[in-house]
């Protein structure tokens, strides 16, 4: 209560305060028949008794008629609640404040929705009136926890490990590859700034500059359009170190998270387990596995290799051909025929992958279109390989390794959702399973043109020391020194050891990625001036906090988020500007025909 005129907050009064005269400020949360009201502030709730005697008639009238969510100042005496009227659910439930004087500091007009966590309101309405939504205890808790976590991170990095907090520019230039960047016009005709999608180049240049250890709570920008649960502006805990290897970065991040982890969410165990990219793909069908539950992908190619099943033999005849499965525990009990149909349809529409189911009957026999082509021995081997139990449902896919793994990985998650919706507890919502994924490929074929390559991470990532020679002979086989941190199936961080040789960086850009290295000439030149070996990582703060507080969306841990389509519904941004305002930037807007007509009308 320093620097303010209240004596106490609405959440701190207890039986020990009985008899004290207090001044409280807050919002009217609830009022009952002119007898009492509940006053709320950031810390909690206090019950205020409205006086009924003639001497305090003005106070009674004011408090009885104060609209909900009006801001009040109340002065009164702390009293114990009458016996039997205590409220054990409220921290202040043993006391009440008998009002003596009161003032409405600001009256509230009719609300668009009630300020209650359990009130159903559309997300669009919540974002339009975000300043009202922020009053909810759920958002207050999330934002305050976020602030605590960031403060502990600063303490760990700066005070305990000598990191320097450096702010890097927001106006920069376009970076080749990666996500699309927002453009900002300049007064020089035809020239634009770019908002950085991360401080990547600057943090590497700080290492060249000898700062040794850098970190920043960095604002980043990506023009990715309408992507679910993404924001055009977001926050990273951005870190870079000199003279470090992959293991050093991993230990730093494990210590950072352990130090800053909120006590109320339990404790986390370090070191985190590690898995290669190939292992993650083969066992979970994704590079960000949710390891809170099993249902791993099992390769049964060897079991069926000798069978006479045509589609099996056809799949195995191709390079990287395989037969893989996932086993859904108690699938017969929890999944309907409609559920199985939707799983098959999903694999077909998203991955062009056919799926066949195998059901384990109560007598231990198998029910499937496949079983009439299999001998008793092959069926027995199949049951053993999959550890099938009575009532399990197996989904089988045949085809190219990566496609089959990706399809089954997606079905694994969809199946888990269906099982949980039907009442089977599969993923513990209070468990936090961290995982390092390492040894990613350095390059991947471009989706739009598979004969060309793009960086799997970004063009500054160093090749794996064992694969450096392959960079010049067969770049598709090169592993990278790129590592991702995964939490409960969500990527919450990613980083790499960087290329610190100007020659190698120029080769990657020009020869492998076919990019114009001139755009990055400042960075390449800096590498020629004695750049130290260096590496780093960025943690996605919004995603990390949303997982810690179990929020349905990252928008629930950001004070003023954008909508699904990247709009600010409260301030109505982006917005139009006049031709006169655009003139200094040498820009004219070319309107689509329908918008021209709309503006005329």
XYZ file of C-alpha atoms in Angstrom:
601
model
C 0.000 0.000 0.000
C 3.005 2.290 -0.409
C 2.499 5.575 -2.288
C -1.342 5.309 -2.243
C -4.097 6.594 0.052
C -5.700 3.225 0.910
C -4.737 1.560 4.174
C -5.276 -1.992 2.928
C -6.161 -3.933 -0.189
C -9.432 -5.836 -0.513
C -7.643 -9.160 -0.199
C -5.534 -8.753 2.927
C -7.856 -8.117 5.899
C -8.034 -10.957 8.467
C -9.294 -11.559 11.998
C -6.097 -9.916 13.299
C -7.301 -6.592 11.826
C -10.580 -6.554 13.810
C -11.150 -3.153 15.407
C -8.943 -1.258 12.965
C -10.247 1.631 10.925
C -9.442 1.057 7.242
C -9.824 2.782 3.878
C -10.410 0.537 0.883
C -10.634 1.281 -2.842
C -12.148 -1.088 -5.376
C -14.920 -2.081 -7.742
C -18.431 -3.136 -6.747
C -18.606 -6.833 -7.579
C -21.934 -7.641 -5.938
C -24.643 -5.849 -3.934
C -27.479 -7.473 -2.026
C -30.731 -5.700 -1.155
C -29.049 -2.657 0.324
C -27.573 -4.767 3.147
C -24.009 -5.387 2.001
C -21.769 -5.262 -1.031
C -18.576 -7.014 -2.076
C -15.677 -4.738 -2.989
C -12.981 -6.135 -5.320
C -9.488 -5.050 -6.235
C -6.452 -6.789 -7.762
C -5.784 -8.780 -4.602
C -9.186 -10.056 -3.576
C -12.653 -9.376 -2.137
C -13.961 -7.769 1.037
C -17.558 -7.755 2.278
C -18.722 -4.257 3.196
C -21.756 -3.851 5.479
C -24.061 -1.019 4.425
C -25.159 0.994 7.500
C -28.910 0.967 8.206
C -29.113 3.734 10.835
C -30.448 7.224 10.138
C -27.101 8.902 10.892
C -25.545 7.152 7.890
C -28.525 7.469 5.515
C -26.426 9.182 2.828
C -23.853 6.384 2.915
C -26.659 3.808 2.747
C -28.241 5.488 -0.298
C -24.914 5.846 -2.087
C -23.807 2.235 -1.541
C -27.255 0.736 -2.202
C -27.527 2.481 -5.568
C -23.913 2.196 -6.796
C -23.994 0.340 -10.146
C -21.944 -2.844 -10.399
C -18.289 -2.228 -11.401
C -18.387 1.350 -10.134
C -15.189 2.458 -8.362
C -15.614 3.243 -4.653
C -13.663 4.530 -1.715
C -14.974 3.093 1.558
C -13.802 3.898 5.080
C -14.992 1.811 8.016
C -14.118 -0.503 10.883
C -13.095 -4.153 10.548
C -15.494 -6.438 12.449
C -15.764 -10.194 12.866
C -18.570 -11.773 10.879
C -21.498 -13.029 12.958
C -21.099 -16.637 14.065
C -22.168 -19.052 11.326
C -21.812 -16.428 8.577
C -18.098 -16.927 7.985
C -17.102 -17.825 4.409
C -14.173 -20.305 4.362
C -13.924 -19.970 0.556
C -12.840 -16.315 0.896
C -9.433 -15.443 2.403
C -11.209 -12.460 4.010
C -14.218 -14.610 4.943
C -13.824 -14.205 8.723
C -14.317 -10.424 8.689
C -16.412 -7.633 7.216
C -15.999 -3.868 7.096
C -18.781 -1.723 8.567
C -18.911 1.300 6.274
C -18.862 4.762 7.868
C -18.057 6.968 4.857
C -18.040 6.228 1.155
C -17.550 7.958 -2.170
C -18.259 6.885 -5.750
C -15.066 7.822 -7.578
C -16.456 6.769 -10.952
C -19.813 5.275 -11.810
C -20.051 2.396 -14.314
C -22.536 2.354 -17.180
C -24.359 -0.795 -18.323
C -21.830 -3.565 -18.880
C -21.546 -5.545 -22.164
C -20.949 -8.680 -20.041
C -20.626 -9.601 -16.368
C -17.142 -9.546 -14.864
C -17.181 -13.180 -13.751
C -14.851 -15.976 -14.787
C -17.728 -18.399 -15.351
C -19.751 -16.023 -17.533
C -19.942 -17.274 -21.099
C -18.952 -14.517 -23.487
C -17.636 -14.599 -27.030
C -13.921 -14.057 -27.525
C -14.643 -11.220 -29.965
C -16.657 -9.383 -27.281
C -13.940 -10.030 -24.690
C -11.326 -8.534 -27.017
C -13.489 -5.542 -27.932
C -13.782 -4.716 -24.216
C -10.396 -6.073 -23.186
C -10.030 -3.515 -20.377
C -13.132 -5.067 -18.750
C -11.998 -8.639 -19.388
C -8.705 -7.798 -17.650
C -10.662 -7.349 -14.395
C -11.399 -11.105 -14.253
C -9.415 -13.018 -11.619
C -8.300 -15.545 -14.274
C -6.568 -12.936 -16.452
C -5.236 -11.047 -13.424
C -3.628 -14.244 -12.128
C -2.127 -15.163 -15.522
C -0.565 -11.717 -16.087
C 0.815 -11.493 -12.553
C 2.293 -14.989 -12.778
C 3.847 -14.038 -16.121
C 5.424 -10.963 -14.512
C 6.837 -13.079 -11.652
C 8.314 -15.654 -14.031
C 10.008 -12.975 -16.178
C 11.435 -11.256 -13.097
C 12.902 -14.561 -11.864
C 14.373 -15.170 -15.331
C 16.073 -11.765 -15.267
C 17.443 -12.531 -11.807
C 18.840 -15.894 -12.934
C 20.421 -14.590 -16.126
C 21.726 -11.180 -15.023
C 22.435 -11.570 -11.298
C 23.524 -15.206 -11.178
C 25.142 -15.777 -14.588
C 26.426 -12.439 -15.856
C 24.127 -11.902 -18.842
C 23.701 -8.391 -20.262
C 20.166 -7.172 -21.056
C 20.441 -5.385 -24.421
C 17.602 -3.817 -26.433
C 17.936 -4.346 -30.184
C 16.316 -2.280 -32.976
C 12.730 -2.802 -34.102
C 13.280 -1.123 -37.485
C 15.655 -3.178 -39.633
C 15.816 -4.738 -43.093
C 14.363 -7.835 -44.734
C 15.909 -11.211 -43.829
C 16.006 -13.975 -46.463
C 14.055 -17.149 -45.675
C 11.887 -17.784 -42.641
C 8.513 -16.229 -41.850
C 7.061 -13.249 -43.690
C 7.973 -9.910 -42.169
C 5.931 -6.735 -41.732
C 7.133 -3.866 -43.901
C 7.362 -0.273 -42.662
C 7.577 2.480 -45.335
C 10.324 5.078 -45.141
C 10.510 8.584 -46.619
C 13.042 7.330 -49.161
C 11.082 6.338 -52.269
C 10.812 2.582 -52.696
C 12.734 1.790 -49.512
C 11.174 -0.063 -46.583
C 12.154 -1.141 -43.114
C 11.243 -4.610 -41.864
C 10.030 -5.471 -38.365
C 12.334 -8.294 -37.180
C 10.819 -11.751 -36.711
C 13.537 -12.182 -34.051
C 16.715 -10.309 -33.008
C 18.758 -13.098 -34.636
C 21.317 -11.036 -36.522
C 21.722 -8.452 -33.762
C 22.420 -11.036 -31.070
C 25.082 -12.653 -33.253
C 26.624 -9.238 -33.888
C 26.670 -8.615 -30.118
C 28.802 -11.768 -29.802
C 31.154 -10.427 -32.479
C 31.215 -7.250 -30.390
C 32.501 -9.208 -27.392
C 29.486 -8.931 -25.051
C 29.846 -12.670 -24.318
C 26.354 -13.204 -22.822
C 23.227 -11.428 -24.056
C 19.557 -11.719 -23.245
C 16.423 -9.721 -23.973
C 12.684 -9.943 -23.376
C 12.197 -9.321 -27.084
C 9.155 -8.221 -29.048
C 9.008 -10.087 -32.356
C 6.778 -9.769 -35.430
C 5.594 -12.241 -38.068
C 3.094 -11.581 -40.819
C 1.699 -15.112 -40.907
C -1.947 -14.221 -41.601
C -4.739 -16.259 -40.046
C -3.027 -19.044 -38.150
C -4.758 -20.514 -35.112
C -3.210 -19.634 -31.766
C -0.526 -17.434 -33.316
C -0.019 -13.703 -32.822
C 1.490 -11.214 -35.306
C 3.433 -9.710 -32.376
C 4.765 -11.953 -29.642
C 7.432 -12.124 -26.940
C 10.603 -14.213 -26.756
C 13.154 -14.734 -24.015
C 16.084 -14.283 -26.379
C 19.530 -15.585 -25.400
C 23.001 -15.787 -27.016
C 26.386 -16.900 -25.611
C 29.956 -17.051 -26.865
C 32.246 -20.079 -26.500
C 29.347 -22.443 -25.784
C 28.206 -25.794 -27.155
C 24.766 -27.389 -27.425
C 25.010 -29.073 -24.004
C 25.901 -25.727 -22.389
C 22.794 -24.008 -23.791
C 20.604 -26.917 -22.696
C 21.915 -26.856 -19.110
C 21.451 -23.057 -18.984
C 17.789 -23.306 -20.040
C 17.074 -26.161 -17.632
C 18.503 -24.089 -14.774
C 16.606 -20.987 -15.949
C 13.255 -22.795 -16.008
C 13.877 -24.525 -12.690
C 14.756 -21.172 -11.064
C 11.761 -19.284 -12.499
C 9.155 -22.070 -12.271
C 6.095 -20.983 -10.197
C 5.919 -22.837 -6.870
C 2.172 -23.386 -7.196
C 2.749 -25.503 -10.341
C 4.919 -28.059 -8.557
C 8.585 -28.645 -9.371
C 10.338 -29.714 -12.560
C 13.063 -32.349 -12.751
C 16.297 -31.743 -14.653
C 18.088 -32.685 -16.821
C 15.312 -32.938 -19.395
C 15.265 -36.108 -21.536
C 16.556 -35.827 -25.102
C 15.485 -37.436 -28.367
C 16.738 -37.119 -31.933
C 14.505 -35.745 -34.682
C 14.470 -39.169 -36.386
C 13.463 -40.915 -33.150
C 10.671 -38.379 -32.525
C 9.317 -38.853 -36.038
C 9.541 -42.655 -35.890
C 7.916 -43.019 -32.455
C 5.513 -40.063 -32.306
C 5.119 -38.896 -35.912
C 6.082 -35.307 -35.053
C 9.103 -33.235 -34.051
C 7.215 -32.014 -30.948
C 6.029 -35.163 -29.168
C 3.605 -35.135 -26.246
C 5.303 -37.688 -23.991
C 2.633 -37.592 -21.252
C 1.034 -40.709 -22.736
C 2.079 -43.804 -24.692
C 0.410 -45.027 -27.914
C 3.772 -44.856 -29.693
C 4.094 -45.747 -33.361
C 5.262 -49.352 -33.827
C 6.915 -50.582 -37.039
C 5.541 -54.032 -37.949
C 7.181 -54.280 -41.389
C 9.198 -57.337 -40.347
C 6.124 -59.094 -38.919
C 4.220 -58.764 -42.215
C 7.123 -58.988 -44.642
C 6.416 -62.642 -45.434
C 2.638 -62.218 -45.780
C 0.678 -62.435 -49.026
C -1.177 -59.150 -48.525
C -0.898 -57.148 -51.742
C -0.909 -53.592 -50.311
C 1.690 -54.626 -47.700
C 4.067 -56.050 -50.296
C 3.450 -53.056 -52.556
C 4.376 -50.598 -49.786
C 7.496 -52.556 -48.793
C 8.739 -52.684 -52.387
C 9.442 -48.922 -52.378
C 12.527 -47.259 -50.847
C 11.662 -46.167 -47.262
C 8.446 -48.209 -47.493
C 7.072 -49.406 -44.156
C 4.052 -50.752 -42.274
C 3.369 -48.926 -39.017
C 0.650 -48.905 -36.373
C -0.610 -47.235 -33.230
C -2.574 -49.159 -30.589
C -5.521 -47.325 -28.981
C -6.075 -48.759 -25.484
C -9.693 -49.812 -24.813
C -10.650 -48.331 -28.159
C -13.665 -50.658 -28.493
C -15.131 -49.289 -25.263
C -14.383 -45.600 -25.776
C -14.533 -45.045 -29.568
C -17.672 -45.268 -31.692
C -17.775 -46.361 -35.347
C -18.274 -42.673 -36.167
C -15.063 -41.821 -34.280
C -13.094 -44.464 -36.209
C -14.575 -43.156 -39.450
C -13.519 -39.594 -38.613
C -9.963 -40.763 -37.817
C -9.708 -42.522 -41.194
C -11.166 -39.520 -43.008
C -8.694 -37.188 -41.286
C -5.710 -39.325 -42.408
C -7.079 -39.417 -45.948
C -7.816 -35.686 -46.266
C -4.671 -34.369 -44.528
C -2.050 -36.942 -45.535
C -3.628 -38.888 -48.421
C -3.073 -41.958 -46.246
C -5.364 -45.008 -46.110
C -5.900 -46.504 -42.641
C -7.006 -50.034 -41.714
C -8.240 -50.923 -38.220
C -7.607 -54.165 -36.312
C -9.745 -54.958 -33.252
C -8.800 -57.380 -30.464
C -11.902 -59.403 -29.549
C -12.699 -60.627 -25.986
C -11.429 -64.115 -26.902
C -8.094 -62.662 -28.003
C -8.709 -63.157 -31.734
C -8.362 -60.322 -34.262
C -11.149 -58.717 -36.276
C -9.970 -56.985 -39.456
C -10.059 -57.117 -43.244
C -6.372 -57.981 -42.931
C -6.638 -61.132 -40.800
C -8.041 -63.468 -43.500
C -4.725 -63.013 -45.367
C -2.597 -63.759 -42.283
C -1.655 -67.142 -40.832
C -2.251 -67.951 -37.148
C 1.486 -67.513 -36.540
C 1.511 -64.058 -38.187
C -1.548 -62.994 -36.174
C 0.085 -64.174 -32.955
C 3.300 -62.295 -33.806
C 1.223 -59.178 -34.544
C -0.550 -59.360 -31.146
C 2.815 -59.831 -29.432
C 4.569 -57.020 -31.331
C 1.784 -54.555 -30.449
C 1.155 -55.930 -26.933
C -2.553 -55.951 -27.811
C -5.080 -56.457 -25.036
C -8.779 -57.307 -25.195
C -10.759 -54.310 -26.525
C -7.763 -52.513 -28.079
C -8.061 -50.957 -31.530
C -5.005 -50.809 -33.799
C -4.737 -48.321 -36.681
C -2.442 -49.570 -39.459
C -0.875 -47.519 -42.249
C 1.362 -48.613 -45.133
C 3.534 -46.397 -47.307
C 6.547 -44.091 -47.293
C 8.148 -43.789 -43.830
C 7.731 -40.024 -43.245
C 4.188 -39.837 -44.593
C 3.031 -42.859 -42.571
C 4.667 -41.538 -39.385
C 3.156 -38.067 -39.829
C -0.327 -39.496 -40.445
C -0.179 -41.834 -37.428
C 1.292 -39.052 -35.266
C -1.726 -36.866 -36.048
C -4.126 -39.795 -35.420
C -2.396 -40.477 -32.085
C -3.302 -36.962 -30.873
C -6.824 -37.069 -32.328
C -7.400 -40.473 -30.685
C -6.208 -39.084 -27.344
C -8.723 -36.221 -27.641
C -11.537 -38.684 -28.410
C -10.578 -41.008 -25.541
C -10.485 -38.126 -23.065
C -13.806 -36.750 -24.347
C -15.272 -40.225 -23.689
C -13.983 -40.247 -20.106
C -10.594 -42.009 -20.192
C -7.927 -40.080 -18.265
C -4.889 -40.173 -20.557
C -2.906 -36.942 -20.196
C -2.388 -35.503 -16.730
C -3.186 -31.759 -17.010
C -0.959 -31.055 -13.992
C 2.088 -32.860 -15.473
C 4.850 -30.971 -17.289
C 6.916 -33.187 -19.601
C 9.876 -31.302 -21.060
C 11.898 -32.836 -23.893
C 14.882 -31.768 -25.990
C 14.647 -32.708 -29.686
C 18.076 -32.656 -31.377
C 19.890 -33.619 -34.598
C 17.416 -31.998 -36.967
C 18.264 -32.013 -40.679
C 20.059 -28.791 -41.617
C 18.026 -28.423 -44.826
C 14.602 -29.571 -46.032
C 13.135 -29.690 -49.558
C 10.921 -26.690 -50.304
C 7.228 -27.607 -50.257
C 6.535 -25.679 -53.469
C 9.654 -26.999 -55.246
C 11.209 -30.166 -53.710
C 14.314 -29.889 -55.911
C 15.333 -26.735 -53.992
C 16.371 -26.606 -50.337
C 15.465 -24.301 -47.455
C 16.803 -24.057 -43.919
C 15.009 -26.297 -41.438
C 15.742 -23.707 -38.703
C 17.369 -20.610 -40.211
C 20.347 -19.991 -42.510
C 22.727 -19.163 -39.622
C 22.567 -22.655 -38.051
C 25.856 -24.579 -37.984
C 26.123 -28.122 -39.374
C 26.736 -31.036 -37.008
C 30.547 -31.386 -36.540
C 30.428 -34.966 -37.903
C 28.593 -33.850 -41.072
C 30.608 -30.802 -42.162
C 32.114 -32.597 -45.195
C 28.601 -33.564 -46.383
C 27.692 -29.869 -46.568
C 29.784 -29.632 -49.734
C 28.947 -33.054 -51.227
C 25.353 -33.942 -50.176
C 23.686 -31.167 -48.125
C 20.401 -33.128 -47.852
C 22.124 -35.564 -45.468
C 23.603 -32.934 -43.134
C 22.355 -32.841 -39.546
C 22.314 -29.485 -37.788
C 23.296 -28.213 -34.362
C 19.679 -27.125 -33.892
C 17.732 -28.048 -30.767
C 14.081 -27.543 -29.833
C 12.561 -27.551 -26.367
C 9.151 -29.254 -26.264
C 6.639 -29.135 -23.405
C 3.570 -31.412 -23.466
C 3.609 -31.586 -27.261
C 4.198 -27.853 -27.811
C 7.407 -26.254 -29.046
C 8.323 -23.673 -26.392
C 11.878 -22.926 -27.493
C 14.319 -23.342 -30.331
C 17.941 -22.506 -30.912
C 21.211 -23.559 -32.460
C 24.955 -23.230 -32.504
C 25.664 -20.630 -35.214
C 27.967 -20.571 -38.206
C 30.891 -18.327 -37.194
C 32.916 -18.741 -40.416
C 32.193 -16.125 -43.084
C 33.240 -18.559 -45.818
C 30.868 -21.288 -44.609
C 28.007 -18.784 -44.158
C 28.475 -17.466 -47.701
C 28.521 -21.028 -49.097
C 25.255 -21.950 -47.318
C 23.482 -18.822 -48.555
C 24.721 -18.791 -52.143
C 25.365 -22.416 -53.103
C 22.857 -24.369 -50.991
C 19.948 -21.976 -50.444
C 20.472 -19.962 -53.667
C 19.906 -16.720 -51.719
C 21.445 -13.327 -52.461
C 24.143 -13.043 -49.784
C 24.398 -9.283 -50.424
C 21.316 -8.775 -48.212
C 23.385 -10.166 -45.304
C 26.718 -8.614 -46.288
C 26.953 -6.753 -42.951
C 26.712 -10.043 -41.000
C 29.085 -11.944 -43.289
C 31.630 -9.126 -43.065
C 31.309 -9.121 -39.261
C 32.178 -12.840 -39.232
C 35.471 -11.954 -40.944
C 36.561 -9.781 -38.007
C 37.313 -12.497 -35.456
C 33.816 -13.762 -34.626
C 33.846 -16.147 -31.642
C 32.054 -19.517 -31.775
C 28.587 -18.800 -30.409
C 25.083 -20.176 -30.015
C 21.753 -19.340 -28.484
C 18.082 -20.028 -28.061
C 14.738 -18.245 -27.837
C 11.896 -19.316 -25.551
C 8.359 -18.445 -26.646
C 7.166 -16.654 -23.516
C 3.468 -16.480 -24.487
C 3.260 -20.202 -25.252
C 5.261 -21.167 -22.141
C 3.042 -19.135 -19.794
C -0.166 -20.388 -21.446
C 0.945 -23.983 -20.752
C 1.943 -23.194 -17.152
C -1.489 -21.668 -16.380
C -3.364 -24.199 -18.570
C -4.930 -21.437 -20.684
C -6.888 -22.517 -23.775
C -5.060 -19.954 -25.946
C -1.964 -17.743 -25.838
C -4.402 -14.817 -26.111
C -5.330 -15.556 -22.484
C -1.849 -14.649 -21.215
C -1.329 -11.485 -23.308
C -2.759 -8.208 -21.984
C -3.866 -6.842 -25.376
C -3.784 -9.626 -27.978
C -4.806 -9.513 -31.629
C -7.719 -11.548 -32.944
C -7.466 -14.732 -35.004
C -7.169 -12.548 -38.127
C -4.550 -10.264 -36.591
C -6.925 -7.397 -35.768
C -7.126 -5.248 -32.652
C -10.892 -5.326 -32.061
C -10.703 -2.777 -29.235
C -8.889 -0.026 -31.134
C -9.987 -1.196 -34.601
C -6.462 -1.618 -35.988
C -5.213 -1.821 -38.665
C -7.058 1.211 -39.958
C -7.169 3.379 -43.075
C -4.937 6.420 -43.508
C -5.525 9.330 -45.860
C -3.687 9.803 -49.191
C -2.133 12.938 -47.669
C -0.610 10.873 -44.832
C 0.790 8.389 -47.354
C 2.323 11.032 -49.623
C 5.639 11.463 -47.708
C 6.178 7.699 -48.065
C 5.651 7.702 -51.861
C 2.823 5.162 -51.548
C -0.548 4.981 -53.265
C -3.190 2.421 -52.378
C -4.586 0.364 -55.246
C -8.124 -0.503 -54.117
C -9.843 -3.750 -55.138
C -12.945 -2.907 -57.243
C -15.509 -3.960 -54.598
C -13.810 -1.783 -51.953
C -13.805 1.188 -54.350
C -17.556 0.823 -54.776
C -18.095 0.459 -51.029
C -16.113 3.640 -50.330
C -18.159 5.546 -52.929
C -21.396 4.511 -51.232
